[in-house]
Tab-separated table of C-alpha atoms (C1' of nucleotides) in Angstrom:
chain	number	residue	atom	x	y	z
A	27	MET	CA	-145.537	-159.675	-28.017
A	28	GLU	CA	-143.988	-160.417	-25.079
A	29	THR	CA	-144.153	-163.654	-23.889
A	30	GLN	CA	-142.957	-164.527	-20.784
A	31	PRO	CA	-146.688	-163.572	-18.788
A	32	THR	CA	-148.287	-166.274	-21.076
A	33	PHE	CA	-145.670	-168.693	-20.237
A	34	ARG	CA	-145.925	-168.210	-17.097
A	35	ALA	CA	-149.637	-168.453	-16.705
A	36	LEU	CA	-149.480	-171.367	-18.591
A	37	ALA	CA	-146.471	-172.946	-15.205
A	38	ASP	CA	-149.867	-173.814	-12.836
A	39	PRO	CA	-151.761	-176.878	-13.598
A	40	THR	CA	-154.646	-175.112	-11.972
A	41	ARG	CA	-154.115	-172.415	-14.568
A	42	ARG	CA	-154.257	-175.524	-17.229
A	43	ASP	CA	-157.479	-176.891	-16.010
A	44	ILE	CA	-159.246	-173.653	-15.576
A	45	LEU	CA	-158.224	-173.016	-18.984
A	46	LEU	CA	-159.842	-176.232	-20.429
A	47	MET	CA	-162.863	-175.404	-17.964
A	48	LEU	CA	-163.453	-172.155	-20.121
A	49	ARG	CA	-163.249	-174.008	-23.013
A	50	ASP	CA	-166.858	-175.514	-22.518
A	51	LYS	CA	-168.492	-172.342	-21.226
A	52	GLU	CA	-167.855	-168.584	-19.832
A	53	MET	CA	-167.797	-168.950	-15.858
A	54	THR	CA	-168.147	-165.912	-13.577
A	55	ILE	CA	-165.015	-166.879	-10.599
A	56	ALA	CA	-167.328	-168.258	-8.157
A	57	GLU	CA	-169.025	-171.433	-10.698
A	58	VAL	CA	-164.304	-171.146	-11.458
A	59	THR	CA	-164.216	-171.740	-7.422
A	60	ASP	CA	-166.560	-174.255	-7.733
A	61	ASN	CA	-164.275	-176.969	-9.603
A	62	PHE	CA	-161.166	-176.684	-7.101
A	63	ASP	CA	-160.761	-176.496	-3.326
A	64	MET	CA	-159.447	-173.134	-2.527
A	65	THR	CA	-160.995	-170.289	-1.960
A	66	ARG	CA	-162.930	-167.506	-4.454
A	67	ALA	CA	-158.945	-165.002	-3.223
A	68	ALA	CA	-157.092	-167.811	-4.758
A	69	VAL	CA	-158.766	-168.624	-7.573
A	70	LYS	CA	-159.305	-164.975	-8.295
A	71	LYS	CA	-155.679	-164.841	-8.295
A	72	HIS	CA	-154.740	-166.991	-11.148
A	73	LEU	CA	-157.560	-165.480	-12.725
A	74	THR	CA	-155.716	-162.580	-13.213
A	75	VAL	CA	-152.395	-163.807	-14.042
A	76	LEU	CA	-154.518	-165.141	-16.660
A	77	SER	CA	-155.358	-162.667	-18.102
A	78	ASP	CA	-152.532	-161.093	-17.787
A	79	GLY	CA	-150.839	-163.212	-19.926
A	80	GLY	CA	-153.532	-162.532	-22.552
A	81	LEU	CA	-155.124	-166.442	-22.058
A	82	ILE	CA	-158.334	-165.391	-21.201
A	83	THR	CA	-160.856	-161.707	-21.230
A	84	VAL	CA	-163.100	-160.290	-18.819
A	85	ARG	CA	-166.238	-158.451	-18.746
A	86	ALA	CA	-168.517	-157.577	-15.775
A	87	GLN	CA	-172.093	-158.323	-15.905
A	88	GLY	CA	-174.053	-156.317	-12.803
A	89	ARG	CA	-172.007	-158.124	-10.548
A	90	GLU	CA	-170.677	-161.107	-11.580
A	91	ARG	CA	-167.272	-160.662	-14.344
A	92	ILE	CA	-167.246	-163.647	-16.921
A	93	ASN	CA	-164.675	-164.468	-17.664
A	94	SER	CA	-164.155	-166.826	-21.648
A	95	LEU	CA	-161.182	-168.079	-23.305
A	96	ASN	CA	-158.803	-166.149	-25.268
A	97	PRO	CA	-157.574	-168.918	-27.293
A	98	ALA	CA	-155.198	-166.394	-29.618
A	99	GLY	CA	-153.594	-165.810	-26.467
A	100	MET	CA	-151.673	-169.064	-27.240
A	101	ALA	CA	-150.446	-167.104	-30.387
A	102	PRO	CA	-147.078	-166.143	-28.217
A	103	ILE	CA	-146.425	-170.175	-27.534
A	104	ARG	CA	-147.248	-171.819	-30.433
A	105	ASP	CA	-144.863	-168.522	-32.197
A	106	TRP	CA	-142.098	-170.233	-29.630
A	107	LEU	CA	-142.296	-173.166	-30.231
A	108	THR	CA	-141.735	-173.201	-34.203
A	109	PHE	CA	-138.274	-171.765	-33.540
A	110	PHE	CA	-137.828	-175.853	-33.292
A	111	ASP	CA	-139.661	-176.866	-36.161
A	112	ALA	CA	-136.522	-177.929	-37.787
A	113	PHE	CA	-135.871	-180.603	-35.821
A	114	TRP	CA	-139.349	-181.731	-36.173
A	115	ASP	CA	-138.944	-183.319	-39.845
A	116	THR	CA	-140.949	-186.315	-38.737
A	117	ARG	CA	-143.503	-184.208	-37.416
A	118	LEU	CA	-144.370	-182.022	-40.144
A	119	SER	CA	-144.082	-183.531	-42.940
A	120	ALA	CA	-146.626	-186.521	-41.180
A	121	LEU	CA	-149.081	-183.561	-40.702
A	122	LYS	CA	-148.871	-182.010	-44.494
A	123	SER	CA	-149.316	-185.522	-46.025
A	124	GLU	CA	-152.183	-185.832	-43.570
A	125	ILE	CA	-153.831	-182.102	-44.460
A	126	GLU	CA	-152.788	-183.115	-48.702
A	127	LYS	CA	-154.920	-186.315	-47.865
A	128	ASP	CA	-157.658	-184.361	-46.076
A	129	THR	CA	-157.499	-181.851	-49.705
A	130	GLN	CA	-157.697	-184.313	-51.939
B	30	MET	CA	-146.773	-188.246	-20.019
B	31	GLU	CA	-146.306	-185.679	-17.235
B	32	THR	CA	-146.645	-182.366	-18.793
B	33	GLN	CA	-145.931	-180.512	-15.348
B	34	PRO	CA	-142.113	-180.601	-15.794
B	35	THR	CA	-142.442	-179.184	-18.695
B	36	PHE	CA	-143.795	-176.615	-18.469
B	37	ARG	CA	-142.409	-175.725	-15.140
B	38	ALA	CA	-139.425	-175.343	-17.405
B	39	LEU	CA	-140.308	-173.505	-19.930
B	40	ALA	CA	-141.676	-170.498	-17.269
B	41	ASP	CA	-138.452	-168.974	-17.121
B	42	PRO	CA	-136.882	-166.738	-19.795
B	43	THR	CA	-133.323	-168.069	-18.930
B	44	ARG	CA	-134.109	-171.591	-19.513
B	45	ARG	CA	-135.575	-170.476	-22.676
B	46	ASP	CA	-132.649	-168.083	-23.946
B	47	ILE	CA	-130.513	-171.812	-22.846
B	48	LEU	CA	-132.902	-173.391	-25.225
B	49	LEU	CA	-132.321	-170.916	-28.160
B	50	MET	CA	-128.649	-172.115	-28.055
B	51	LEU	CA	-128.987	-175.383	-27.679
B	52	ARG	CA	-130.669	-175.512	-31.723
B	53	ASP	CA	-126.774	-174.414	-33.483
B	54	LYS	CA	-124.875	-176.324	-30.884
B	55	GLU	CA	-124.289	-178.680	-28.006
B	56	MET	CA	-122.754	-176.812	-25.007
B	57	THR	CA	-120.962	-178.021	-21.928
B	58	ILE	CA	-122.690	-176.181	-19.240
B	59	ALA	CA	-119.244	-174.235	-18.826
B	60	GLU	CA	-120.348	-172.737	-22.012
B	61	VAL	CA	-123.622	-172.202	-21.769
B	62	THR	CA	-122.715	-170.016	-18.634
B	63	ASP	CA	-120.337	-168.068	-21.133
B	64	ASN	CA	-123.800	-166.840	-22.700
B	65	PHE	CA	-125.380	-165.683	-18.837
B	66	ASP	CA	-124.287	-162.879	-16.689
B	67	MET	CA	-124.824	-165.376	-13.581
B	68	THR	CA	-122.385	-168.214	-11.589
B	69	ARG	CA	-121.642	-171.431	-13.737
B	70	ALA	CA	-123.875	-173.360	-10.589
B	71	ALA	CA	-127.299	-170.958	-11.498
B	72	VAL	CA	-126.737	-172.582	-14.893
B	73	LYS	CA	-126.822	-175.631	-13.571
B	74	LYS	CA	-129.965	-175.533	-11.780
B	75	HIS	CA	-131.009	-174.258	-14.699
B	76	LEU	CA	-130.351	-177.130	-17.337
B	77	THR	CA	-131.347	-179.268	-14.480
B	78	VAL	CA	-135.043	-177.988	-14.606
B	79	LEU	CA	-134.644	-178.293	-18.592
B	80	SER	CA	-134.053	-182.133	-17.886
B	81	ASP	CA	-136.297	-182.382	-15.345
B	82	GLY	CA	-138.342	-181.381	-18.441
B	83	GLY	CA	-137.134	-183.814	-20.469
B	84	LEU	CA	-136.120	-180.135	-22.902
B	85	ILE	CA	-132.833	-181.590	-23.267
B	86	THR	CA	-130.484	-184.601	-22.394
B	87	VAL	CA	-126.687	-184.772	-20.895
B	88	ARG	CA	-123.860	-186.530	-21.768
B	89	ALA	CA	-121.107	-187.592	-19.635
B	90	GLN	CA	-117.457	-187.101	-21.472
B	91	GLY	CA	-114.705	-186.858	-19.724
B	92	ARG	CA	-115.178	-184.413	-17.152
B	93	GLU	CA	-117.292	-182.362	-19.325
B	94	ARG	CA	-121.107	-182.422	-19.132
B	95	ILE	CA	-122.468	-181.432	-23.115
B	96	ASN	CA	-126.182	-180.180	-23.043
B	97	SER	CA	-128.292	-181.389	-26.430
B	98	LEU	CA	-131.445	-179.771	-27.057
B	99	ASN	CA	-134.035	-182.658	-26.864
B	100	PRO	CA	-137.698	-180.706	-29.170
B	101	ALA	CA	-138.964	-184.181	-28.415
B	102	GLY	CA	-139.073	-182.601	-25.103
B	103	MET	CA	-141.704	-180.376	-26.392
B	104	ALA	CA	-144.229	-182.686	-27.644
B	105	PRO	CA	-146.068	-182.724	-24.333
B	106	ILE	CA	-147.009	-178.022	-25.104
B	107	ARG	CA	-147.182	-178.635	-28.673
B	108	ASP	CA	-150.259	-181.935	-27.569
B	109	TRP	CA	-152.252	-179.681	-24.947
B	110	LEU	CA	-152.019	-177.262	-27.077
B	111	THR	CA	-154.153	-179.061	-29.091
B	112	PHE	CA	-156.951	-179.348	-27.034
B	113	PHE	CA	-157.319	-175.276	-28.244
B	114	ASP	CA	-157.279	-177.022	-31.949
B	115	ALA	CA	-161.209	-175.953	-32.115
B	116	PHE	CA	-160.754	-172.361	-31.004
B	117	TRP	CA	-158.585	-172.264	-33.774
B	118	ASP	CA	-160.123	-172.457	-36.773
B	119	THR	CA	-158.401	-169.736	-38.810
B	120	ARG	CA	-155.023	-170.354	-37.924
B	121	LEU	CA	-155.010	-173.578	-39.179
B	122	SER	CA	-157.539	-172.953	-42.359
B	123	ALA	CA	-154.671	-170.389	-43.292
B	124	LEU	CA	-152.269	-173.148	-42.358
B	125	LYS	CA	-154.133	-175.852	-44.623
B	126	SER	CA	-153.857	-172.567	-47.866
B	127	GLU	CA	-150.475	-171.871	-46.670
B	128	ILE	CA	-149.237	-175.881	-47.622
B	129	GLU	CA	-151.241	-176.830	-50.601
B	130	LYS	CA	-149.427	-174.139	-51.924
B	131	ASP	CA	-147.120	-175.414	-51.149
B	132	THR	CA	-147.615	-178.456	-52.829
B	133	GLN	CA	-149.399	-176.785	-56.103
C	20	DT	C1'	-184.556	-149.519	2.425
C	21	DA	C1'	-182.489	-154.098	3.755
C	22	DC	C1'	-180.124	-158.011	3.019
C	23	DA	C1'	-177.843	-161.322	0.593
C	24	DT	C1'	-174.395	-162.052	-3.144
C	25	DA	C1'	-170.677	-161.627	-6.289
C	26	DT	C1'	-166.059	-159.261	-6.453
C	27	DG	C1'	-162.226	-156.123	-4.983
C	28	DA	C1'	-158.329	-156.066	-2.815
C	29	DA	C1'	-154.572	-155.673	1.241
C	30	DA	C1'	-152.435	-157.925	4.835
C	31	DC	C1'	-149.504	-162.604	6.089
C	32	DC	C1'	-148.148	-167.304	5.711
C	33	DA	C1'	-145.162	-171.392	4.400
C	34	DT	C1'	-142.553	-173.352	0.451
C	35	DA	C1'	-140.748	-172.188	-4.127
C	36	DA	C1'	-137.559	-170.161	-6.308
C	37	DG	C1'	-133.373	-168.459	-8.653
C	38	DG	C1'	-129.009	-166.929	-7.360
C	39	DT	C1'	-124.181	-167.011	-4.543
C	40	DA	C1'	-119.971	-168.910	-1.960
C	41	DC	C1'	-117.704	-172.738	-0.681
C	42	DC	C1'	-116.450	-177.007	-0.118
C	43	DA	C1'	-115.227	-181.558	-2.753
C	44	DT	C1'	-114.293	-185.091	-5.976
C	45	DG	C1'	-113.758	-186.180	-11.211
C	46	DT	C1'	-110.807	-186.247	-14.890
C	47	DC	C1'	-107.323	-184.332	-18.182
C	48	DA	C1'	-102.149	-183.804	-18.796
C	49	DA	C1'	-97.016	-182.542	-17.739
D	27	DT	C1'	-97.885	-187.737	-8.187
D	28	DT	C1'	-99.768	-182.935	-8.806
D	29	DG	C1'	-101.462	-179.726	-10.424
D	30	DA	C1'	-104.999	-176.913	-13.259
D	31	DC	C1'	-109.814	-177.748	-14.866
D	32	DA	C1'	-115.076	-179.123	-15.056
D	33	DT	C1'	-118.420	-180.457	-11.781
D	34	DG	C1'	-121.278	-181.745	-8.332
D	35	DG	C1'	-123.794	-180.442	-4.669
D	36	DT	C1'	-125.025	-178.393	-0.515
D	37	DA	C1'	-126.099	-174.040	2.867
D	38	DC	C1'	-127.360	-169.623	2.557
D	39	DC	C1'	-130.666	-165.595	1.523
D	40	DT	C1'	-134.190	-162.783	-0.884
D	41	DT	C1'	-137.774	-162.674	-3.672
D	42	DA	C1'	-141.787	-164.255	-6.200
D	43	DT	C1'	-145.465	-167.684	-5.544
D	44	DG	C1'	-150.038	-169.516	-4.187
D	45	DG	C1'	-153.374	-169.888	0.198
D	46	DT	C1'	-156.271	-168.399	3.902
D	47	DT	C1'	-158.127	-164.617	6.116
D	48	DT	C1'	-161.416	-160.769	6.667
D	49	DC	C1'	-162.955	-156.527	5.535
D	50	DA	C1'	-164.520	-152.448	2.093
D	51	DT	C1'	-167.649	-152.078	-2.958
D	52	DA	C1'	-171.130	-152.725	-5.903
D	53	DT	C1'	-175.774	-154.588	-7.178
D	54	DG	C1'	-179.171	-157.768	-6.830
D	55	DT	C1'	-183.642	-158.208	-4.671
D	56	DA	C1'	-187.943	-158.965	-1.170
DNA sequence: TACATATGAAACCATAAGGTACCATGTCAA
DNA sequence: TTGACATGGTACCTTATGGTTTCATATGTA
């Protein structure tokens, strides 16, 4: 799996905001654009980068393009972060005890 | 907490490689440079970006600068990713069962 | 069909980013 | 003190990136 496109996609604040918006509902390019102070063309470029990073999926519906969040696309990031888990004993044990408490 | 410097720091593959190297041991700028095909000045810039992102700490030791991994700096990324946890039921339950198996 | 709507795409701009070259400064060692 | 060594810092170059404008194309609708 190529991680670069995903890290690259997350590096821009506008794109991260778009992802947060798409949590609530799928949106057309025009709808996404309504939330920003920039042209539709600029937003389209951001959506392309997000798509390249596997963070969203796009499907055509008539003349519209429905953009949907693809949370699975964040796996490369999560996986890469696990490379540093050895330094996170504290956090991991906290999570573990939290889950254990939950399963009682 | 400002997340942008951290996401920005992780967007470059060279910088991610530097972080992986620093897991094993602290390194001076010259030592980090030995691992790449670029000048010390370029590596220094990367280290500055990593420092700005809170991902490494630098301390002076004589004429050297010791660069150390600061895994806590990745918290902003981990925290941001949790915004999408609602879409991760499958992965979370897998982790949960994994931990449950571990605690048997 | 005729016109408005939703995108796609390319040309163009200014700025940010990744690198190099070069010179200054601080520190270790004889 | 005198070099040698490790960095700091700046000027400069090239390419990538974020945006806008403008025009073409496809689809919905009166």
